Short mmCIF file of C-alpha atoms in Angstrom, two decimals:
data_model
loop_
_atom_site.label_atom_id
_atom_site.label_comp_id
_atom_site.label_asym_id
_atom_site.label_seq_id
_atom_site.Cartn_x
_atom_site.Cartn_y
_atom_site.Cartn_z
CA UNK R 14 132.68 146.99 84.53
CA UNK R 15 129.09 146.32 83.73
CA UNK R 16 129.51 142.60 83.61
CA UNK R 17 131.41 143.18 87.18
CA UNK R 18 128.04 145.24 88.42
CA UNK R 19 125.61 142.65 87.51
CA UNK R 20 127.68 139.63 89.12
CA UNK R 21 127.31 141.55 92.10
CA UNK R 22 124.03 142.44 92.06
CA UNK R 23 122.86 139.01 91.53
CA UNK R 24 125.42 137.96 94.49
CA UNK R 25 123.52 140.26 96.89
CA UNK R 26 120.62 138.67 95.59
CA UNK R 27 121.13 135.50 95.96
CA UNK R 28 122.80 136.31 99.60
CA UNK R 29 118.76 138.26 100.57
CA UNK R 30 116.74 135.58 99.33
CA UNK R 31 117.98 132.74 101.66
CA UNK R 32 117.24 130.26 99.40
CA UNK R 33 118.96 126.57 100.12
CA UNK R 34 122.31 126.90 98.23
CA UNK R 35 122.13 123.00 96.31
CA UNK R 36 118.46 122.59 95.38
CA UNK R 37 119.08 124.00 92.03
CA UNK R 38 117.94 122.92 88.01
CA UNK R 39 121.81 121.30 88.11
CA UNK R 40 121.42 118.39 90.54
CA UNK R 41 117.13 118.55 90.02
CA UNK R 42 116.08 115.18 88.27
CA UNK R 43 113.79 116.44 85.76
CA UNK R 44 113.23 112.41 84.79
CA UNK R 45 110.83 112.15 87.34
CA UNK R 46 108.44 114.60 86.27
CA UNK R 47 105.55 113.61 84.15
CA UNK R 48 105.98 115.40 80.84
CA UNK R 49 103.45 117.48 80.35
CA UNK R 50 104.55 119.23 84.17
CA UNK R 51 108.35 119.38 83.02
CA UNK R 52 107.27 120.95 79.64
CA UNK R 53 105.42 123.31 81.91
CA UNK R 54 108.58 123.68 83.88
CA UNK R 55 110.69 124.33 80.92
CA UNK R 56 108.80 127.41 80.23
CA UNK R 57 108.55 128.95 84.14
CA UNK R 58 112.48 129.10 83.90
CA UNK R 59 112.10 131.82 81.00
CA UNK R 60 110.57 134.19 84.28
CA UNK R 61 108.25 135.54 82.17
CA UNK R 62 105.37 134.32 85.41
CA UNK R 63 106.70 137.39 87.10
CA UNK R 64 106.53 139.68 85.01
CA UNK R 65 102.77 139.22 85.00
CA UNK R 66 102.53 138.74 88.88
CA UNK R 67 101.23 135.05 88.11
CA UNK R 68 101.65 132.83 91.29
CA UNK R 69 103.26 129.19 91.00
CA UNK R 70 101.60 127.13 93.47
CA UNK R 71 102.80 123.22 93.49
CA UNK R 72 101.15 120.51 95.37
CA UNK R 73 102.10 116.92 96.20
CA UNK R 74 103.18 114.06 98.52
CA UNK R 75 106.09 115.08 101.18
CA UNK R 76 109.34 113.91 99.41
CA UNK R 77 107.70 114.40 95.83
CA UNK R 78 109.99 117.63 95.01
CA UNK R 79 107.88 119.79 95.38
CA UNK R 80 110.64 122.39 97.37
CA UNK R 81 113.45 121.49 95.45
CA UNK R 82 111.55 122.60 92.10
CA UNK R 83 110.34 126.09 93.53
CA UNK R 84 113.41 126.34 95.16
CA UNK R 85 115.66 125.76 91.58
CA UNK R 86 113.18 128.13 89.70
CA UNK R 87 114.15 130.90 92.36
CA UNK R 88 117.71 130.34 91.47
CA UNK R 89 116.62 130.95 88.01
CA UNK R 90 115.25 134.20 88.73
CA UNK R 91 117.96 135.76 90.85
CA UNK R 92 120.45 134.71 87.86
CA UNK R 93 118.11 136.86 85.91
CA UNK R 94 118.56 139.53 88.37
CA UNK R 95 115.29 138.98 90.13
CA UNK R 96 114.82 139.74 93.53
CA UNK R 97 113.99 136.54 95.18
CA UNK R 98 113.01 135.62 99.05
CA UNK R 99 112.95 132.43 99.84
CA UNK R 100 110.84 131.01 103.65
CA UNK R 101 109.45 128.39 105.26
CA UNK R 102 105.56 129.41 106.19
CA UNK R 103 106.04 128.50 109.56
CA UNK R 104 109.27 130.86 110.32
CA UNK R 105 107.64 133.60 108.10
CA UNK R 106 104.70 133.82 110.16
CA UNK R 107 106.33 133.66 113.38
CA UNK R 108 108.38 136.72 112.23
CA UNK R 109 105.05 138.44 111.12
CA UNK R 110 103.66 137.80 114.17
CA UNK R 111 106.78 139.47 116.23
CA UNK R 112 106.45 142.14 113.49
CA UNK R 113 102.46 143.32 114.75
CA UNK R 114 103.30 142.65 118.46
CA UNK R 115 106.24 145.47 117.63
CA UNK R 116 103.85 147.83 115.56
CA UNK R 117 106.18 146.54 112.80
CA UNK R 118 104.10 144.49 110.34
CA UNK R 119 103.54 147.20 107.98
CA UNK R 120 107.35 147.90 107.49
CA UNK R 121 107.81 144.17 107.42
CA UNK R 122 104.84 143.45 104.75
CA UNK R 123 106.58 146.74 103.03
CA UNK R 124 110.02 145.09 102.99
CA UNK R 125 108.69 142.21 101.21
CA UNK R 126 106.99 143.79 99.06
CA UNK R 127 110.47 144.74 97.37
CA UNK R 128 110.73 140.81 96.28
CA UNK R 129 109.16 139.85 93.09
CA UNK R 130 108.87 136.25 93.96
CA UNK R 131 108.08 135.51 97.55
CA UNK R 132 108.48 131.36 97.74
CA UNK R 133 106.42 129.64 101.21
CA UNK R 134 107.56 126.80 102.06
CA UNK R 135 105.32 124.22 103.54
CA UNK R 136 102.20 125.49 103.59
CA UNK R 137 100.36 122.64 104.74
CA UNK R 138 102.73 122.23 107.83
CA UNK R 139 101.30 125.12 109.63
CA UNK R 140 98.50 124.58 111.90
CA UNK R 141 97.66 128.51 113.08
CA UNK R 142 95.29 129.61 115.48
CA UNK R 143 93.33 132.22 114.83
CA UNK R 144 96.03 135.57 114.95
CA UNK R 145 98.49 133.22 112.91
CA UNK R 146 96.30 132.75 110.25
CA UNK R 147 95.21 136.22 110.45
CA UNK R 148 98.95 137.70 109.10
CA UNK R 149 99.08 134.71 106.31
CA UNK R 150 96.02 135.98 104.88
CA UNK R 151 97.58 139.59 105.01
CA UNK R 152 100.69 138.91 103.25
CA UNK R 153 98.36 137.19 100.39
CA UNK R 154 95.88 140.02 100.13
CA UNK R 155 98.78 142.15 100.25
CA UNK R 156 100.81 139.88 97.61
CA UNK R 157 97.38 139.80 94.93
CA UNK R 158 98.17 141.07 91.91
CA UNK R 159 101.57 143.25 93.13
CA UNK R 160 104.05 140.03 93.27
CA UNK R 161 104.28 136.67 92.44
CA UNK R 162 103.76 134.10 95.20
CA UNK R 163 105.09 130.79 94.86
CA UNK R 164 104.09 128.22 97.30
CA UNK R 165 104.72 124.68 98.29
CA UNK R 166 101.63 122.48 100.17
CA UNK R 167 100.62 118.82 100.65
CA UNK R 168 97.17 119.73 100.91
CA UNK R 169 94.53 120.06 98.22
CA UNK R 170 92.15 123.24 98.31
CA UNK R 171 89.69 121.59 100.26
CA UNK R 172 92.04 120.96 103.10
CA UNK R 173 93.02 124.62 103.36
CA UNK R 174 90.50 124.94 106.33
CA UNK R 175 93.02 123.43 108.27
CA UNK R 176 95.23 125.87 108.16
CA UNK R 177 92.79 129.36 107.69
CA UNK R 178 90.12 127.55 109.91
CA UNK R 179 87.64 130.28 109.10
CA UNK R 180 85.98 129.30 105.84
CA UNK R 181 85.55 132.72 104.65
CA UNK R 182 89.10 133.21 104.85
CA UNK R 183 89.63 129.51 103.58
CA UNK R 184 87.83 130.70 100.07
CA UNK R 185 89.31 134.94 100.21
CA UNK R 186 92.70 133.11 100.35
CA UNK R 187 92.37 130.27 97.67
CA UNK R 188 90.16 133.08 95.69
CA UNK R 189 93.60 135.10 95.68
CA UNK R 190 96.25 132.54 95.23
CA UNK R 191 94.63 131.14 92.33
CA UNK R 192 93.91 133.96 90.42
CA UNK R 193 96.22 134.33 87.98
CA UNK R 194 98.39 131.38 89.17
CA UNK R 195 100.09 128.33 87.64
CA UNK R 196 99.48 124.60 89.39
CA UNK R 197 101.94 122.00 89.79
CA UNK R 198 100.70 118.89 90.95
CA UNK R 199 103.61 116.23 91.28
CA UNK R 200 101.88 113.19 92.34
CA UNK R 201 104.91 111.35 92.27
CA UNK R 202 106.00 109.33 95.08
CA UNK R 203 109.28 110.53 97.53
CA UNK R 204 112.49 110.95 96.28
CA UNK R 205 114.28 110.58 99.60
CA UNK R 206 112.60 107.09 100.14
CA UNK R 207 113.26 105.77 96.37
CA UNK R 208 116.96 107.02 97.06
CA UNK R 209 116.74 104.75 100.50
CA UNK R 210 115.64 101.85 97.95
CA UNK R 211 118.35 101.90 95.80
CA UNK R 212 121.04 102.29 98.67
CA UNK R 213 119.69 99.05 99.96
#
């Protein structure tokens, strides 16, 4: 009965945290990491990040993994029975932005707040004007030191002001994502185009 109870638990966990059902550790090449990141890796899927609200951010070229990876340690965490939710940035903060035009963001930012992992998905992608980057920066001063944040970008630190434009809120944000926070940088080059090699 208790085995029966924690199967579904972690089914109604996995069903919340809409994360992509195949990018998991099973069909993740691990070969292509450089060591000393997969040794790194080796120890995130223990989940003990979470438990001390550390963040996971991983940077690199588009193609480089960088998604799948984040994506296969969530899996890892709901199979733990972690609560995991899973979004790409742009999507989450068009549904933030609905959220304060409703008077709802609080409840929203409240109903996330029941994750322990919150993974963003392409950072880098989303180009906000000013009230777009104004609920981002909520959800991460709202995320500091409560939950782990795990985020995906193709752009280094001193890009960010592309997407917070202010540079104020550029450094409050980077000052709060990388506090307490773990950095993958997989420098490797696409796995969709070396794929496209060998099937030619």
């Amino acid at each position: 009965e208790c085995e029966v109870r924690a199967n579904n638990r972690i089914e109604r966990f996995l069903k919340a945290s809409h994360l992509p059902e195949g990018k998991t550790f099973e069909n993740f090449k691990m070969s292509r990491l450089p060591p000393k990141i997969a040794q790194q890796v080796q120890t995130l899927r223990i989940g003990a990040f979470v438990d001390h609200r550390e963040n996971i951010l991983a940077f690199g070229k588009p193609g480089s993994g960088k998604t799948h990876l984040l994506c296969a340690l969530g899996h890892e965490l709901v199979r733990q029975g972690r609560a995991v939710f899973f979004a790409p940035a742009c999507l989450l903060v068009q549904e933030m932005l609905l959220a304060k035009r409703d008077l709802r963001l609080p409840k929203f930012l409240r109903k996330l707040a029941k994750f322990e992992a919150l993974i963003i998905d392409d950072l880098g992608y989303v180009q906000q004007n000013r009230e777009e980057m104004e609920v981002l920066f909520t959800l991460l001063a709202e995320r500091y030191e409560r939950g782990t944040v795990m985020l995906t970008c193709n752009l280094v630190f001193s890009k960010w002001d592309q997407i917070f434009k202010d540079p104020m809120t550029t450094a409050a944000a980077i000052d709060r994502v990388v506090h307490h926070s773990i950095i993958l940088e997989l420098n490797m080059d696409s796995y969709r185009v070396d794929e496209a090699k060998k099937n030619k």
